[in-house]
Each structure stands twice: as structure tokens, then as C-alpha cells.
Amino acid sequence: MILFAEIPVNNKSAYINVYLRERKGLKRVTMSFSTKERHLVLSVPSKTPQKFLHTFIQTHHDWIEQQVQRHGTESKKFTAGTIVLFKGKNYTLVHEVSNKVLVCCEADTLFVRAAQTRVDTHVRRWLMKHVTELCNEFSLKFAKVLGVSINKISVKAMHTRWGSCSSDGNLNYNWRLIMAPEEILIYVCAHEVSHLVYMNHSKEFWGTVKRLHPNFETARAWLKKNGANLYVFG
Ligand SMILES: [Zn+2]
């Protein structure tokens, strides 16, 4: 099964994962809620257009909300033993109970000193700090190169996109970019900042992205291939 989408539920206070299961002989799309895993499974005939599936999910939103209220969503809390993906590398979370908070990585271990109930919060904060710093650094650097100004940079949970740019100069980035190799995050920054010059995906736009990040095609292909995996963690 492949992860297809992460849908906001309960007034965007939570997300639910939708997995895709392609079945050859199937005649129509069906959706079920796994009460054990607390996620959705879409069983679809092969080659069903993605657009159709997004519409299908939308029309069943009330039903999805009902299921979430009844059963909750998949919890992927960071805790001792969890594999944490950070800048393209796997780290095993090692927790030590302490009142003094510390999060740091060494070799292939992510050490977390914190109270038992606060591990998840502190790991998330630590990841957010890193992703925010990097997105700020590269967005500002690229904006300077292109001579454009940014209104506001935000990093948040985005369910299907890696970044976005609004016409009033606001840049949004998906916090999960911190799980990808740094090259990938840099490409997304180059992509969104280039939208401050071209609000489309024209030839000129891609030319600008290439100027900022010459290796962008490799990064783009990486995201297409591996992007969904970044949703498996945390
Ligand atoms: Zn774009």
C-alpha cells in the first residue's frame, strides 16, 4: 500500500492518512477505515486518475470525520526506540529521563533528555527549529540573489505540498522537509522563491530555479519518488 494523502480533520487539529491499494479486477473505488491502524484505505481499480480520488475523498469528508471522532487517528508519537528521519538519515531515539531538556544527535542516535511525557513535544520542537532555520536561511539567500522581497516565511504541517507561495509574498514550507536530505529542502526554497518572480511553472520559471539550484532536476525527481515516505515518520 502506498500513502496517498494526509487529510486534515477535526478543524485541522489532526490529520488522517489515506493509503492506496490498487486492485486489478476492481470495478469501482471503495474506501474503508481501518479501526486497528486508524487510517483510511482506498481500494481502487488500477490507473484511476488521482484527481478523481481527491474528489472522492472530498465528497466523503463527513463520513471520514465521523470515523475519526469514533476511533481517533493513527498516532505516530516520537518515543524511545522510534526511528527519526533527519536530513535524510535515520537516527534511533534514545531517551533518558531528566528534568534538564536536551536533544542532540550523535552518530546514528538521537539523544533526548526530557521527562517521560515530553519526549514527543521536544523532538518536534527540535525538528521545527532546524527546518525553520534552514528555510529562512535559504529563502532569504535566494531572495537576495533575485532581488525580491519576502513578506513572511512559515513552516507548518501541509498535507500534500512541500511548499507554497502567495501573491503577497508569503512563503509556506512543509515541516517534513527536515526529513529529506538538505539538497531537497534547498530545492523547495529555490522553487518557492522563484515564484516571487514568476507565479507559474513557465520555462522562465524553471530557468530561474536552475539559476538558484543548478541540480534541481535531481531534487525534483527525488521528491517525486521518495516524498510519500516522509509521511511515515512522526
Ligand atoms: Zn510551483
Short mmCIF file of C-alpha atoms and ligand atoms in Angstrom, two decimals:
data_model
loop_
_atom_site.label_atom_id
_atom_site.label_comp_id
_atom_site.label_asym_id
_atom_site.label_seq_id
_atom_site.Cartn_x
_atom_site.Cartn_y
_atom_site.Cartn_z
CA MET A 1 0.00 0.00 0.00
CA ILE A 2 1.23 3.48 -0.71
CA LEU A 3 0.48 6.61 1.22
CA PHE A 4 -1.73 8.76 -0.97
CA ALA A 5 -2.66 11.76 1.15
CA GLU A 6 -2.78 13.24 4.62
CA ILE A 7 -6.19 14.82 5.17
CA PRO A 8 -6.89 17.48 7.78
CA VAL A 9 -9.69 16.51 10.16
CA ASN A 10 -11.31 17.92 13.26
CA ASN A 11 -10.81 21.56 12.22
CA LYS A 12 -7.24 20.86 11.13
CA SER A 13 -6.25 19.82 14.63
CA ALA A 14 -5.34 16.35 13.34
CA TYR A 15 -4.54 14.54 10.13
CA ILE A 16 -5.53 11.16 8.85
CA ASN A 17 -3.50 9.12 6.39
CA VAL A 18 -5.06 7.67 3.28
CA TYR A 19 -3.39 4.60 1.81
CA LEU A 20 -3.94 3.37 -1.71
CA ARG A 21 -4.48 -0.23 -2.63
CA GLU A 22 -4.65 -0.91 -6.36
CA ARG A 23 -6.67 -3.92 -7.41
CA LYS A 24 -6.77 -5.13 -10.99
CA GLY A 25 -10.25 -6.63 -11.19
CA LEU A 26 -11.94 -3.87 -9.20
CA LYS A 27 -14.82 -2.02 -10.88
CA ARG A 28 -15.17 0.98 -8.59
CA VAL A 29 -13.43 2.88 -5.81
CA THR A 30 -14.22 1.91 -2.22
CA MET A 31 -12.98 3.45 1.00
CA SER A 32 -12.68 1.80 4.38
CA PHE A 33 -11.50 2.91 7.78
CA SER A 34 -9.06 0.58 9.50
CA THR A 35 -10.03 0.67 13.17
CA LYS A 36 -6.85 -1.17 14.08
CA GLU A 37 -4.44 1.16 12.27
CA ARG A 38 -6.72 4.19 12.41
CA HIS A 39 -6.16 5.21 8.82
CA LEU A 40 -8.13 5.10 5.59
CA VAL A 41 -7.69 2.59 2.81
CA LEU A 42 -8.82 3.40 -0.71
CA SER A 43 -9.22 0.31 -2.85
CA VAL A 44 -9.08 1.43 -6.45
CA PRO A 45 -9.09 -0.09 -9.93
CA SER A 46 -5.64 0.30 -11.48
CA LYS A 47 -4.93 3.57 -13.32
CA THR A 48 -7.64 5.55 -11.53
CA PRO A 49 -6.82 9.25 -12.04
CA GLN A 50 -5.54 10.99 -8.88
CA LYS A 51 -7.92 13.89 -9.42
CA PHE A 52 -10.87 11.52 -9.22
CA LEU A 53 -9.57 10.12 -5.93
CA HIS A 54 -9.16 13.58 -4.39
CA THR A 55 -12.75 14.40 -5.34
CA PHE A 56 -13.90 11.03 -3.97
CA ILE A 57 -12.25 11.79 -0.63
CA GLN A 58 -13.78 15.26 -0.54
CA THR A 59 -17.31 14.00 -1.12
CA HIS A 60 -16.89 11.56 1.78
CA HIS A 61 -15.47 14.07 4.19
CA ASP A 62 -18.39 13.92 6.62
CA TRP A 63 -18.10 10.17 6.85
CA ILE A 64 -14.35 10.46 7.46
CA GLU A 65 -14.92 12.98 10.26
CA GLN A 66 -17.41 10.59 11.86
CA GLN A 67 -14.90 7.74 11.80
CA VAL A 68 -12.17 9.93 13.27
CA GLN A 69 -14.46 11.04 16.10
CA ARG A 70 -15.37 7.47 16.85
CA HIS A 71 -11.93 5.88 16.57
CA GLY A 72 -9.26 8.61 16.56
CA THR A 73 -6.34 8.87 14.15
CA GLU A 74 -3.10 7.00 13.82
CA SER A 75 -0.69 8.21 16.44
CA LYS A 76 2.91 8.41 15.39
CA LYS A 77 4.44 9.86 18.51
CA PHE A 78 8.19 10.08 18.87
CA THR A 79 9.23 7.85 21.73
CA ALA A 80 12.24 5.75 22.82
CA GLY A 81 13.24 3.37 20.04
CA THR A 82 11.48 5.34 17.28
CA ILE A 83 13.42 5.86 14.07
CA VAL A 84 13.70 9.59 13.47
CA LEU A 85 14.46 10.68 9.94
CA PHE A 86 16.57 13.84 9.98
CA LYS A 87 18.17 15.40 6.89
CA GLY A 88 17.93 12.14 5.01
CA LYS A 89 19.48 9.98 7.70
CA ASN A 90 17.91 7.56 10.19
CA TYR A 91 18.51 8.07 13.90
CA THR A 92 17.30 5.85 16.71
CA LEU A 93 15.73 7.79 19.53
CA VAL A 94 17.31 7.12 22.90
CA HIS A 95 15.53 8.62 25.86
CA GLU A 96 16.95 9.45 29.25
CA VAL A 97 14.59 10.70 31.94
CA SER A 98 15.75 14.10 33.09
CA ASN A 99 14.39 17.47 34.14
CA LYS A 100 17.04 19.19 32.07
CA VAL A 101 15.94 19.12 28.46
CA LEU A 102 18.48 18.23 25.80
CA VAL A 103 18.05 16.99 22.24
CA CYS A 104 21.09 16.20 20.12
CA CYS A 105 22.23 13.71 17.53
CA GLU A 106 25.45 11.78 17.51
CA ALA A 107 26.45 9.02 15.06
CA ASP A 108 23.11 7.29 14.44
CA THR A 109 21.45 8.13 17.73
CA LEU A 110 19.11 10.94 18.65
CA PHE A 111 19.57 11.56 22.37
CA VAL A 112 16.64 13.07 24.18
CA ARG A 113 16.82 14.11 27.80
CA ALA A 114 13.35 15.03 28.97
CA ALA A 115 10.51 13.97 31.23
CA GLN A 116 8.78 10.77 30.09
CA THR A 117 5.67 12.51 28.79
CA ARG A 118 7.52 15.29 26.99
CA VAL A 119 9.71 13.32 24.55
CA ASP A 120 7.41 13.78 21.56
CA THR A 121 7.00 17.52 22.17
CA HIS A 122 10.72 18.15 22.46
CA VAL A 123 11.64 16.11 19.39
CA ARG A 124 9.03 18.00 17.36
CA ARG A 125 10.31 21.34 18.66
CA TRP A 126 13.85 20.38 17.79
CA LEU A 127 12.88 19.33 14.25
CA MET A 128 10.84 22.52 13.81
CA LYS A 129 13.76 24.66 14.96
CA HIS A 130 16.06 23.09 12.37
CA VAL A 131 13.61 23.21 9.49
CA THR A 132 12.66 26.83 10.25
CA GLU A 133 16.30 27.92 10.41
CA LEU A 134 17.13 26.26 7.10
CA CYS A 135 14.02 27.51 5.27
CA ASN A 136 14.72 31.05 6.48
CA GLU A 137 18.38 30.90 5.57
CA PHE A 138 17.88 29.66 2.00
CA SER A 139 14.75 31.68 1.23
CA LEU A 140 16.48 34.91 2.26
CA LYS A 141 19.65 33.99 0.40
CA PHE A 142 17.74 33.24 -2.82
CA ALA A 143 15.52 36.31 -2.48
CA LYS A 144 18.67 38.42 -2.30
CA VAL A 145 20.05 36.82 -5.47
CA LEU A 146 16.81 37.51 -7.36
CA GLY A 147 16.31 40.95 -5.83
CA VAL A 148 12.83 40.16 -4.50
CA SER A 149 11.40 40.63 -1.03
CA ILE A 150 9.61 38.12 1.15
CA ASN A 151 6.72 39.12 3.34
CA LYS A 152 6.60 36.18 5.73
CA ILE A 153 8.09 32.69 5.97
CA SER A 154 6.08 29.98 7.76
CA VAL A 155 6.76 26.33 8.38
CA LYS A 156 3.76 24.13 9.07
CA ALA A 157 2.04 20.81 8.58
CA MET A 158 0.96 20.64 4.97
CA HIS A 159 -0.78 17.54 3.83
CA THR A 160 0.04 17.29 0.14
CA ARG A 161 2.51 20.04 -0.76
CA TRP A 162 6.14 20.76 0.06
CA GLY A 163 5.86 24.48 -0.22
CA SER A 164 3.68 27.29 -1.46
CA CYS A 165 4.00 30.94 -2.33
CA SER A 166 1.22 33.51 -2.28
CA SER A 167 0.95 36.60 -4.46
CA ASP A 168 1.50 38.83 -1.41
CA GLY A 169 4.93 37.30 -0.84
CA ASN A 170 4.20 34.75 1.88
CA LEU A 171 6.17 31.52 1.71
CA ASN A 172 4.98 28.34 3.39
CA TYR A 173 7.03 25.22 3.86
CA ASN A 174 6.13 21.71 4.93
CA TRP A 175 7.89 20.84 8.22
CA ARG A 176 8.56 17.32 6.93
CA LEU A 177 11.23 18.72 4.60
CA ILE A 178 13.64 18.37 7.53
CA MET A 179 13.44 14.61 7.00
CA ALA A 180 14.72 14.88 3.43
CA PRO A 181 18.39 15.43 2.55
CA GLU A 182 19.27 19.13 2.80
CA GLU A 183 19.62 19.38 -1.02
CA ILE A 184 15.89 18.70 -1.33
CA LEU A 185 14.91 21.41 1.14
CA ILE A 186 17.17 23.84 -0.71
CA TYR A 187 15.44 22.98 -3.98
CA VAL A 188 11.99 23.64 -2.48
CA CYS A 189 13.21 27.03 -1.21
CA ALA A 190 14.60 27.85 -4.69
CA HIS A 191 11.26 26.78 -6.20
CA GLU A 192 9.08 28.91 -3.92
CA VAL A 193 11.32 31.99 -4.05
CA SER A 194 11.31 31.76 -7.87
CA HIS A 195 7.52 32.04 -7.68
CA LEU A 196 8.04 35.54 -6.30
CA VAL A 197 9.24 36.37 -9.82
CA TYR A 198 7.02 34.02 -11.86
CA MET A 199 3.68 32.91 -10.45
CA ASN A 200 3.58 29.96 -12.86
CA HIS A 201 5.63 27.00 -14.00
CA SER A 202 6.80 28.52 -17.29
CA LYS A 203 10.13 27.93 -19.00
CA GLU A 204 11.38 31.20 -17.49
CA PHE A 205 10.36 30.00 -14.03
CA TRP A 206 12.36 26.76 -14.32
CA GLY A 207 15.28 28.76 -15.69
CA THR A 208 15.24 30.83 -12.51
CA VAL A 209 15.07 27.74 -10.30
CA LYS A 210 18.08 26.33 -12.16
CA ARG A 211 20.00 29.54 -11.59
CA LEU A 212 19.44 29.24 -7.84
CA HIS A 213 19.86 25.48 -7.61
CA PRO A 214 21.58 24.01 -10.71
CA ASN A 215 20.90 20.43 -9.62
CA PHE A 216 17.18 20.96 -9.21
CA GLU A 217 16.06 18.17 -11.57
CA THR A 218 17.63 15.53 -9.36
CA ALA A 219 15.98 17.01 -6.27
CA ARG A 220 12.63 17.17 -8.01
CA ALA A 221 12.85 13.53 -9.06
CA TRP A 222 13.87 12.54 -5.53
CA LEU A 223 10.79 14.21 -4.06
CA LYS A 224 8.50 12.54 -6.56
CA LYS A 225 9.95 9.16 -5.76
CA ASN A 226 10.51 9.43 -2.00
CA GLY A 227 8.20 12.22 -0.85
CA ALA A 228 5.46 9.92 0.42
CA ASN A 229 7.95 8.08 2.65
CA LEU A 230 8.48 11.24 4.65
CA TYR A 231 4.93 10.88 5.93
CA VAL A 232 5.63 7.53 7.54
CA PHE A 233 7.64 9.12 10.34
CA GLY A 234 6.33 11.27 13.14
ZN ZN B 1 5.49 25.72 -8.03
#
